[in-house]
Amino acid sequence: MKGKLILENGMSFDGKIFGHLGETTGEIVFTTGMVGYQETLTDPSLYGKIVVMTYPMVGNYGINLDDMESDKIHLKGFVIKEDAKLPNNFRCEMTLDGFLRQYNVVGFKGVDTREIAKIIRDNGSMKAIITTDDLTHKELKEKFDNFSYENAVAEVSRKEIIEVGGNGLRIGVLDLGVKRSTVDSLSKMGFAVSIFPYNTTFEEMKKHNIDALFLSSGPGNPADVPEVVATVKEVLGKLPVFGVSLGAQVLNLALGGTIAKMNNGHRGANHPVKDIARNRIYVTSQNHGYTIDALGNAEATHVNLNDKTVEGFRNVELSAMGVQFLPEAYPEDSNNLFADFLKTIEKKA
């Protein structure tokens, strides 16, 4: 079905709608990953987003149920140059088109996604609409004005406490939009895991005898969850705390720092980050739209080599650490971080 992608700055692109044949509004962002489109689709951190894939061919190895990062697709729209109609992989269970249809998510194809990525890079992230209708300027403005995802964390977080078995130290995961691979990584490290809804109080967490708190990745602005920041402030100094992506941003706010919205965010699997203490460089996976504007009561441990933004920090006295990238994506490197946190917990336990 023919359709249009209309950006908030007035630019319009003609293409074809696939997946769910409908209309959608969201914040348009791009990701530079060459693979991992299924993980992108099911990452809760992308709630409310229309995602542009810069790699031109998407869907060539299909979809399988084992690589889901959550139980459904969270983004609002999916923009690609070309889809593979005949995926070829022994693990393939369905096509990209069928996957989008199953979860009523609008796809858009037949456009130069790298051109769109350059526009976003130069103009910043903005709202966008995928539609089949010829909308007036007034209708467009109304749709843009009505779109909001301030409640993003509440939408993606679990509604009840979940226990994941294990014989080791027990780590509490505050679910701000946690990925399945994150929980798997913690389990493989030997932790018993208790996953808490985002608004769980510290008093409730203590009933589960946790030895540390992990703040997960997730969508949106950390300033939209002041109750989580308040809870983390209460935990600091009582339990070791480790935050990643949105969780790191929340931790920085709890430590007295500030956060700023990025021009176009860090999204992809190729962001170079320097570990200052180890003098090593990691090529990291990232998915966030906010950066650490000023550190709170902490020292920087990692820096982005592209734009020099703070990628990691630590407060030794409070046993608190955070990183903006996703350490579970590269276990041969990230085990340093999980191992560091495990050592911290063992010292405090």
mmCIF file of C-alpha atoms in Angstrom:
data_model
loop_
_atom_site.group_PDB
_atom_site.id
_atom_site.type_symbol
_atom_site.label_atom_id
_atom_site.label_comp_id
_atom_site.label_asym_id
_atom_site.label_seq_id
_atom_site.Cartn_x
_atom_site.Cartn_y
_atom_site.Cartn_z
ATOM 1 C CA MET A 1 0.000 0.000 0.000
ATOM 2 C CA LYS A 2 1.352 3.419 -0.959
ATOM 3 C CA GLY A 3 1.976 5.793 1.897
ATOM 4 C CA LYS A 4 3.960 8.753 3.199
ATOM 5 C CA LEU A 5 6.461 9.376 5.952
ATOM 6 C CA ILE A 6 6.036 12.983 7.109
ATOM 7 C CA LEU A 7 8.575 14.560 9.452
ATOM 8 C CA GLU A 8 7.776 17.293 11.947
ATOM 9 C CA ASN A 9 10.017 19.701 10.016
ATOM 10 C CA GLY A 10 7.705 19.368 6.978
ATOM 11 C CA MET A 11 9.782 16.970 4.874
ATOM 12 C CA SER A 12 7.837 14.124 3.268
ATOM 13 C CA PHE A 13 8.881 10.799 1.715
ATOM 14 C CA ASP A 14 6.818 8.547 -0.529
ATOM 15 C CA GLY A 15 7.047 4.802 -0.013
ATOM 16 C CA LYS A 16 5.034 1.681 0.749
ATOM 17 C CA ILE A 17 3.388 0.613 3.977
ATOM 18 C CA PHE A 18 3.795 -3.020 5.018
ATOM 19 C CA GLY A 19 3.144 -4.977 8.180
ATOM 20 C CA HIS A 20 0.083 -3.419 9.792
ATOM 21 C CA LEU A 21 -1.660 -1.269 7.182
ATOM 22 C CA GLY A 22 -2.522 1.746 9.257
ATOM 23 C CA GLU A 23 -1.303 5.116 10.532
ATOM 24 C CA THR A 24 1.159 5.782 13.328
ATOM 25 C CA THR A 25 2.846 8.711 15.076
ATOM 26 C CA GLY A 26 6.084 8.613 17.054
ATOM 27 C CA GLU A 27 9.501 10.152 17.610
ATOM 28 C CA ILE A 28 11.712 9.228 14.661
ATOM 29 C CA VAL A 29 15.245 8.003 15.399
ATOM 30 C CA PHE A 30 17.826 5.920 13.548
ATOM 31 C CA THR A 31 19.985 2.956 14.456
ATOM 32 C CA THR A 32 23.161 1.884 12.670
ATOM 33 C CA GLY A 33 23.122 -1.838 13.477
ATOM 34 C CA MET A 34 23.744 -4.109 10.483
ATOM 35 C CA VAL A 35 21.985 -7.028 12.201
ATOM 36 C CA GLY A 36 19.764 -7.390 15.235
ATOM 37 C CA TYR A 37 16.539 -5.987 13.787
ATOM 38 C CA GLN A 38 14.472 -8.428 15.868
ATOM 39 C CA GLU A 39 16.212 -7.305 19.050
ATOM 40 C CA THR A 40 15.587 -3.697 17.999
ATOM 41 C CA LEU A 41 11.894 -4.350 17.404
ATOM 42 C CA THR A 42 11.392 -6.001 20.794
ATOM 43 C CA ASP A 43 13.610 -3.713 22.930
ATOM 44 C CA PRO A 44 11.353 -1.864 25.434
ATOM 45 C CA SER A 45 13.760 1.109 25.270
ATOM 46 C CA LEU A 46 12.276 1.967 21.862
ATOM 47 C CA TYR A 47 8.724 2.413 23.103
ATOM 48 C CA GLY A 48 7.165 5.392 21.329
ATOM 49 C CA LYS A 49 9.772 5.500 18.547
ATOM 50 C CA ILE A 50 9.615 5.216 14.770
ATOM 51 C CA VAL A 51 12.937 3.514 14.065
ATOM 52 C CA VAL A 52 14.905 3.985 10.842
ATOM 53 C CA MET A 53 17.329 1.180 9.983
ATOM 54 C CA THR A 54 20.340 2.561 8.100
ATOM 55 C CA TYR A 55 21.390 -0.884 6.829
ATOM 56 C CA PRO A 56 19.590 -1.227 3.448
ATOM 57 C CA MET A 57 18.393 -4.878 3.550
ATOM 58 C CA VAL A 58 16.338 -5.929 6.552
ATOM 59 C CA GLY A 59 14.636 -9.239 7.282
ATOM 60 C CA ASN A 60 16.998 -11.558 5.406
ATOM 61 C CA TYR A 61 17.282 -14.085 8.257
ATOM 62 C CA GLY A 62 13.657 -13.813 9.336
ATOM 63 C CA ILE A 63 12.231 -13.862 12.843
ATOM 64 C CA ASN A 64 12.479 -16.527 15.549
ATOM 65 C CA LEU A 65 10.886 -16.634 18.971
ATOM 66 C CA ASP A 66 14.156 -17.352 20.816
ATOM 67 C CA ASP A 67 15.730 -13.939 20.113
ATOM 68 C CA MET A 68 12.916 -11.811 21.533
ATOM 69 C CA GLU A 69 14.129 -9.189 24.021
ATOM 70 C CA SER A 70 10.596 -8.946 25.446
ATOM 71 C CA ASP A 71 7.191 -10.434 24.773
ATOM 72 C CA LYS A 72 6.168 -8.023 21.984
ATOM 73 C CA ILE A 73 7.165 -5.162 19.667
ATOM 74 C CA HIS A 74 7.318 -1.820 21.492
ATOM 75 C CA LEU A 75 8.124 0.733 18.800
ATOM 76 C CA LYS A 76 5.516 2.739 16.875
ATOM 77 C CA GLY A 77 6.870 2.288 13.355
ATOM 78 C CA PHE A 78 9.703 0.631 11.439
ATOM 79 C CA VAL A 79 11.329 2.304 8.413
ATOM 80 C CA ILE A 80 13.572 0.356 6.021
ATOM 81 C CA LYS A 81 14.893 0.639 2.481
ATOM 82 C CA GLU A 82 14.134 -2.918 1.375
ATOM 83 C CA ASP A 83 12.686 -6.032 2.997
ATOM 84 C CA ALA A 84 13.705 -9.612 2.285
ATOM 85 C CA LYS A 85 10.577 -11.437 1.209
ATOM 86 C CA LEU A 86 12.229 -14.885 1.276
ATOM 87 C CA PRO A 87 14.359 -15.061 4.437
ATOM 88 C CA ASN A 88 16.851 -17.899 4.602
ATOM 89 C CA ASN A 89 17.917 -19.225 7.998
ATOM 90 C CA PHE A 90 17.401 -22.565 9.737
ATOM 91 C CA ARG A 91 16.024 -20.749 12.809
ATOM 92 C CA CYS A 92 13.512 -18.654 10.849
ATOM 93 C CA GLU A 93 9.901 -19.027 12.004
ATOM 94 C CA MET A 94 8.225 -16.097 10.252
ATOM 95 C CA THR A 95 8.894 -13.124 7.989
ATOM 96 C CA LEU A 96 9.418 -9.537 9.109
ATOM 97 C CA ASP A 97 6.144 -8.540 7.440
ATOM 98 C CA GLY A 98 4.238 -11.240 9.321
ATOM 99 C CA PHE A 99 5.887 -10.269 12.604
ATOM 100 C CA LEU A 100 4.819 -6.633 12.225
ATOM 101 C CA ARG A 101 1.289 -7.720 11.307
ATOM 102 C CA GLN A 102 1.068 -9.949 14.365
ATOM 103 C CA TYR A 103 1.718 -7.007 16.699
ATOM 104 C CA ASN A 104 -0.145 -4.354 14.642
ATOM 105 C CA VAL A 105 3.002 -2.329 13.968
ATOM 106 C CA VAL A 106 3.270 -0.171 10.843
ATOM 107 C CA GLY A 107 6.258 -0.723 8.574
ATOM 108 C CA PHE A 108 7.407 1.670 5.846
ATOM 109 C CA LYS A 109 9.794 0.783 2.999
ATOM 110 C CA GLY A 110 11.131 1.961 -0.331
ATOM 111 C CA VAL A 111 12.922 5.085 0.949
ATOM 112 C CA ASP A 112 16.569 6.065 1.257
ATOM 113 C CA THR A 113 16.997 5.422 4.970
ATOM 114 C CA ARG A 114 20.537 6.806 5.044
ATOM 115 C CA GLU A 115 19.263 10.119 3.691
ATOM 116 C CA ILE A 116 16.634 10.172 6.443
ATOM 117 C CA ALA A 117 19.326 9.331 9.020
ATOM 118 C CA LYS A 118 21.375 12.307 7.832
ATOM 119 C CA ILE A 119 18.331 14.566 8.186
ATOM 120 C CA ILE A 120 17.790 13.350 11.759
ATOM 121 C CA ARG A 121 21.501 13.736 12.507
ATOM 122 C CA ASP A 122 21.532 17.326 11.212
ATOM 123 C CA ASN A 123 18.147 18.421 12.600
ATOM 124 C CA GLY A 124 17.798 16.266 15.685
ATOM 125 C CA SER A 125 15.197 13.696 16.643
ATOM 126 C CA MET A 126 11.666 14.842 15.881
ATOM 127 C CA LYS A 127 8.137 13.552 15.621
ATOM 128 C CA ALA A 128 6.959 11.814 12.459
ATOM 129 C CA ILE A 129 3.852 10.223 10.965
ATOM 130 C CA ILE A 130 3.432 7.267 8.630
ATOM 131 C CA THR A 131 0.088 7.568 6.857
ATOM 132 C CA THR A 132 -1.892 6.840 3.693
ATOM 133 C CA ASP A 133 -3.938 10.044 4.001
ATOM 134 C CA ASP A 134 -3.302 13.514 2.613
ATOM 135 C CA LEU A 135 -3.234 15.389 5.908
ATOM 136 C CA THR A 136 -3.611 19.143 6.190
ATOM 137 C CA HIS A 137 -1.117 21.215 8.174
ATOM 138 C CA LYS A 138 -3.748 21.581 10.911
ATOM 139 C CA GLU A 139 -4.316 17.807 11.076
ATOM 140 C CA LEU A 140 -0.584 17.149 11.197
ATOM 141 C CA LYS A 141 -0.095 19.654 13.988
ATOM 142 C CA GLU A 142 -2.920 18.116 16.016
ATOM 143 C CA LYS A 143 -1.469 14.626 15.650
ATOM 144 C CA PHE A 144 2.022 15.816 16.624
ATOM 145 C CA ASP A 145 0.682 17.791 19.576
ATOM 146 C CA ASN A 146 -1.327 14.818 20.833
ATOM 147 C CA PHE A 147 1.642 12.435 20.773
ATOM 148 C CA SER A 148 3.467 11.916 24.065
ATOM 149 C CA TYR A 149 5.355 9.096 25.757
ATOM 150 C CA GLU A 150 5.970 10.590 29.193
ATOM 151 C CA ASN A 151 4.467 7.420 30.717
ATOM 152 C CA ALA A 152 6.811 5.178 28.717
ATOM 153 C CA VAL A 153 8.419 3.406 31.684
ATOM 154 C CA ALA A 154 5.032 2.628 33.246
ATOM 155 C CA GLU A 155 3.879 1.146 29.925
ATOM 156 C CA VAL A 156 6.812 -1.260 29.496
ATOM 157 C CA SER A 157 7.582 -2.220 33.100
ATOM 158 C CA ARG A 158 6.297 -5.477 34.587
ATOM 159 C CA LYS A 159 3.198 -5.177 36.740
ATOM 160 C CA GLU A 160 4.181 -7.799 39.323
ATOM 161 C CA ILE A 161 7.317 -9.140 40.994
ATOM 162 C CA ILE A 162 9.009 -12.069 39.246
ATOM 163 C CA GLU A 163 11.569 -14.399 40.809
ATOM 164 C CA VAL A 164 14.242 -16.049 38.647
ATOM 165 C CA GLY A 165 15.876 -19.026 40.351
ATOM 166 C CA GLY A 166 19.517 -19.159 41.347
ATOM 167 C CA ASN A 167 21.760 -20.232 44.211
ATOM 168 C CA GLY A 168 24.054 -17.220 44.363
ATOM 169 C CA LEU A 169 23.700 -13.715 45.732
ATOM 170 C CA ARG A 170 20.284 -12.204 45.062
ATOM 171 C CA ILE A 171 20.142 -9.135 42.865
ATOM 172 C CA GLY A 172 17.048 -6.997 42.526
ATOM 173 C CA VAL A 173 16.325 -5.670 39.027
ATOM 174 C CA LEU A 174 14.230 -2.511 38.913
ATOM 175 C CA ASP A 175 12.385 -2.968 35.632
ATOM 176 C CA LEU A 176 12.452 0.312 33.726
ATOM 177 C CA GLY A 177 12.180 -1.663 30.473
ATOM 178 C CA VAL A 178 14.563 -4.530 31.105
ATOM 179 C CA LYS A 179 15.664 -6.757 28.222
ATOM 180 C CA ARG A 180 15.559 -10.533 28.396
ATOM 181 C CA SER A 181 19.277 -10.730 27.573
ATOM 182 C CA THR A 182 20.074 -8.576 30.612
ATOM 183 C CA VAL A 183 18.310 -10.971 32.967
ATOM 184 C CA ASP A 184 20.003 -13.912 31.218
ATOM 185 C CA SER A 185 23.427 -12.284 31.695
ATOM 186 C CA LEU A 186 22.816 -11.744 35.407
ATOM 187 C CA SER A 187 21.645 -15.353 35.789
ATOM 188 C CA LYS A 188 24.740 -16.644 33.988
ATOM 189 C CA MET A 189 26.872 -14.647 36.422
ATOM 190 C CA GLY A 190 25.367 -16.789 39.183
ATOM 191 C CA PHE A 191 22.867 -14.320 40.614
ATOM 192 C CA ALA A 192 19.413 -15.204 41.826
ATOM 193 C CA VAL A 193 17.223 -12.450 40.364
ATOM 194 C CA SER A 194 14.135 -10.646 41.656
ATOM 195 C CA ILE A 195 12.541 -8.409 39.001
ATOM 196 C CA PHE A 196 10.533 -5.507 40.440
ATOM 197 C CA PRO A 197 8.030 -3.147 38.759
ATOM 198 C CA TYR A 198 9.514 0.331 38.286
ATOM 199 C CA ASN A 199 7.523 1.870 41.156
ATOM 200 C CA THR A 200 8.400 -0.739 43.801
ATOM 201 C CA THR A 201 9.419 0.841 47.112
ATOM 202 C CA PHE A 202 12.700 0.073 48.861
ATOM 203 C CA GLU A 203 10.719 -1.344 51.792
ATOM 204 C CA GLU A 204 9.110 -3.888 49.476
ATOM 205 C CA MET A 205 12.466 -4.786 47.870
ATOM 206 C CA LYS A 206 14.033 -5.456 51.284
ATOM 207 C CA LYS A 207 11.425 -8.162 51.928
ATOM 208 C CA HIS A 208 13.091 -10.179 49.150
ATOM 209 C CA ASN A 209 16.504 -10.087 50.865
ATOM 210 C CA ILE A 210 18.336 -8.638 47.870
ATOM 211 C CA ASP A 211 22.077 -8.060 48.120
ATOM 212 C CA ALA A 212 22.217 -5.366 45.403
ATOM 213 C CA LEU A 213 20.035 -3.355 43.037
ATOM 214 C CA PHE A 214 20.328 -3.269 39.236
ATOM 215 C CA LEU A 215 18.654 -0.395 37.359
ATOM 216 C CA SER A 216 17.734 -1.558 33.861
ATOM 217 C CA SER A 217 17.673 0.189 30.514
ATOM 218 C CA GLY A 218 14.365 1.617 29.343
ATOM 219 C CA PRO A 219 12.594 4.301 27.309
ATOM 220 C CA GLY A 220 12.126 8.022 27.683
ATOM 221 C CA ASN A 221 13.377 10.824 29.891
ATOM 222 C CA PRO A 222 14.689 9.933 33.374
ATOM 223 C CA ALA A 223 13.105 13.147 34.652
ATOM 224 C CA ASP A 224 9.700 11.544 33.940
ATOM 225 C CA VAL A 225 10.225 9.004 36.744
ATOM 226 C CA PRO A 226 11.025 11.135 39.825
ATOM 227 C CA GLU A 227 9.643 8.397 42.073
ATOM 228 C CA VAL A 228 12.351 6.028 40.815
ATOM 229 C CA VAL A 229 15.057 8.649 41.440
ATOM 230 C CA ALA A 230 13.725 9.077 44.987
ATOM 231 C CA THR A 231 13.827 5.307 45.573
ATOM 232 C CA VAL A 232 17.418 5.069 44.308
ATOM 233 C CA LYS A 233 18.439 7.903 46.651
ATOM 234 C CA GLU A 234 17.027 5.836 49.501
ATOM 235 C CA VAL A 235 18.961 2.731 48.407
ATOM 236 C CA LEU A 236 22.337 4.470 47.951
ATOM 237 C CA GLY A 237 24.763 3.645 50.739
ATOM 238 C CA LYS A 238 22.648 0.694 51.892
ATOM 239 C CA LEU A 239 23.084 -1.626 48.890
ATOM 240 C CA PRO A 240 25.413 -1.683 45.869
ATOM 241 C CA VAL A 241 23.713 -0.160 42.795
ATOM 242 C CA PHE A 242 24.490 -0.700 39.106
ATOM 243 C CA GLY A 243 22.601 1.204 36.379
ATOM 244 C CA VAL A 244 22.744 0.823 32.596
ATOM 245 C CA SER A 245 21.425 3.258 29.953
ATOM 246 C CA LEU A 246 18.242 4.811 31.427
ATOM 247 C CA GLY A 247 19.176 3.177 34.731
ATOM 248 C CA ALA A 248 22.547 4.958 34.672
ATOM 249 C CA GLN A 249 20.818 8.268 33.967
ATOM 250 C CA VAL A 250 18.446 7.733 36.902
ATOM 251 C CA LEU A 251 21.430 6.857 39.111
ATOM 252 C CA ASN A 252 23.244 10.034 38.061
ATOM 253 C CA LEU A 253 20.183 12.103 39.000
ATOM 254 C CA ALA A 254 20.056 10.350 42.363
ATOM 255 C CA LEU A 255 23.729 11.254 42.878
ATOM 256 C CA GLY A 256 22.949 14.932 42.238
ATOM 257 C CA GLY A 257 23.908 15.114 38.556
ATOM 258 C CA THR A 258 22.006 16.427 35.550
ATOM 259 C CA ILE A 259 20.792 14.904 32.270
ATOM 260 C CA ALA A 260 20.316 16.461 28.813
ATOM 261 C CA LYS A 261 18.473 15.321 25.694
ATOM 262 C CA MET A 262 20.822 14.422 22.844
ATOM 263 C CA ASN A 263 20.495 15.743 19.320
ATOM 264 C CA ASN A 264 19.918 12.285 17.836
ATOM 265 C CA GLY A 265 20.964 9.811 20.525
ATOM 266 C CA HIS A 266 23.268 6.817 20.498
ATOM 267 C CA ARG A 267 21.633 3.827 18.817
ATOM 268 C CA GLY A 268 23.548 1.004 17.193
ATOM 269 C CA ALA A 269 26.203 -1.618 17.802
ATOM 270 C CA ASN A 270 29.331 0.311 16.865
ATOM 271 C CA HIS A 271 29.931 3.048 19.448
ATOM 272 C CA PRO A 272 33.582 3.205 20.627
ATOM 273 C CA VAL A 273 33.969 3.651 24.375
ATOM 274 C CA LYS A 274 37.176 3.956 26.372
ATOM 275 C CA ASP A 275 37.510 2.297 29.765
ATOM 276 C CA ILE A 276 39.702 4.882 31.503
ATOM 277 C CA ALA A 277 41.038 2.684 34.317
ATOM 278 C CA ARG A 278 41.817 -0.349 32.135
ATOM 279 C CA ASN A 279 42.971 1.772 29.173
ATOM 280 C CA ARG A 280 40.871 -0.399 26.856
ATOM 281 C CA ILE A 281 38.471 0.479 24.065
ATOM 282 C CA TYR A 282 35.176 -1.355 23.647
ATOM 283 C CA VAL A 283 32.912 -1.236 20.591
ATOM 284 C CA THR A 284 29.583 -1.050 22.357
ATOM 285 C CA SER A 285 25.878 -1.491 21.738
ATOM 286 C CA GLN A 286 23.820 1.542 22.765
ATOM 287 C CA ASN A 287 20.204 2.643 22.706
ATOM 288 C CA HIS A 288 19.495 5.925 24.475
ATOM 289 C CA GLY A 289 18.471 9.487 23.696
ATOM 290 C CA TYR A 290 19.708 11.264 26.839
ATOM 291 C CA THR A 291 23.234 11.961 28.003
ATOM 292 C CA ILE A 292 24.943 12.836 31.274
ATOM 293 C CA ASP A 293 25.159 16.617 31.213
ATOM 294 C CA ALA A 294 27.010 16.878 34.537
ATOM 295 C CA LEU A 295 28.124 14.103 36.862
ATOM 296 C CA GLY A 296 26.779 14.008 40.386
ATOM 297 C CA ASN A 297 28.771 12.650 43.306
ATOM 298 C CA ALA A 298 30.822 10.288 41.125
ATOM 299 C CA GLU A 299 33.899 10.092 38.912
ATOM 300 C CA ALA A 300 33.927 9.229 35.207
ATOM 301 C CA THR A 301 35.090 5.708 34.309
ATOM 302 C CA HIS A 302 34.223 5.556 30.595
ATOM 303 C CA VAL A 303 34.111 8.110 27.766
ATOM 304 C CA ASN A 304 32.640 7.994 24.254
ATOM 305 C CA LEU A 305 35.403 8.418 21.678
ATOM 306 C CA ASN A 306 33.065 9.938 19.063
ATOM 307 C CA ASP A 307 31.515 12.826 20.979
ATOM 308 C CA LYS A 308 33.412 12.698 24.333
ATOM 309 C CA THR A 309 30.228 12.216 26.368
ATOM 310 C CA VAL A 310 30.438 10.420 29.706
ATOM 311 C CA GLU A 311 29.682 6.710 29.193
ATOM 312 C CA GLY A 312 30.342 5.433 32.701
ATOM 313 C CA PHE A 313 30.859 6.590 36.293
ATOM 314 C CA ARG A 314 31.415 5.249 39.786
ATOM 315 C CA ASN A 315 31.144 6.238 43.450
ATOM 316 C CA VAL A 316 33.339 3.822 45.405
ATOM 317 C CA GLU A 317 32.124 4.879 48.867
ATOM 318 C CA LEU A 318 28.467 4.325 47.933
ATOM 319 C CA SER A 319 29.222 1.167 45.887
ATOM 320 C CA ALA A 320 27.412 2.708 42.915
ATOM 321 C CA MET A 321 28.306 2.450 39.232
ATOM 322 C CA GLY A 322 26.608 3.164 35.917
ATOM 323 C CA VAL A 323 27.249 2.874 32.180
ATOM 324 C CA GLN A 324 25.354 4.311 29.236
ATOM 325 C CA PHE A 325 26.040 1.336 26.961
ATOM 326 C CA LEU A 326 24.547 -2.169 27.161
ATOM 327 C CA PRO A 327 27.190 -4.492 28.648
ATOM 328 C CA GLU A 328 25.275 -7.734 28.071
ATOM 329 C CA ALA A 329 25.652 -7.306 24.291
ATOM 330 C CA TYR A 330 29.388 -8.065 24.407
ATOM 331 C CA PRO A 331 30.009 -10.532 27.260
ATOM 332 C CA GLU A 332 33.733 -10.952 26.529
ATOM 333 C CA ASP A 333 34.175 -7.240 27.343
ATOM 334 C CA SER A 334 31.256 -6.571 29.651
ATOM 335 C CA ASN A 335 32.134 -9.405 32.012
ATOM 336 C CA ASN A 336 34.644 -6.899 33.381
ATOM 337 C CA LEU A 337 31.720 -4.734 34.489
ATOM 338 C CA PHE A 338 29.529 -7.535 35.789
ATOM 339 C CA ALA A 339 32.565 -9.072 37.523
ATOM 340 C CA ASP A 340 33.412 -5.682 39.064
ATOM 341 C CA PHE A 341 29.868 -5.378 40.383
ATOM 342 C CA LEU A 342 29.912 -8.950 41.714
ATOM 343 C CA LYS A 343 33.133 -8.188 43.629
ATOM 344 C CA THR A 344 31.514 -5.064 45.072
ATOM 345 C CA ILE A 345 28.478 -7.035 46.217
ATOM 346 C CA GLU A 346 30.607 -9.760 47.772
ATOM 347 C CA LYS A 347 32.506 -7.146 49.777
ATOM 348 C CA LYS A 348 29.254 -5.662 51.098
ATOM 349 C CA ALA A 349 27.410 -8.972 51.667
#
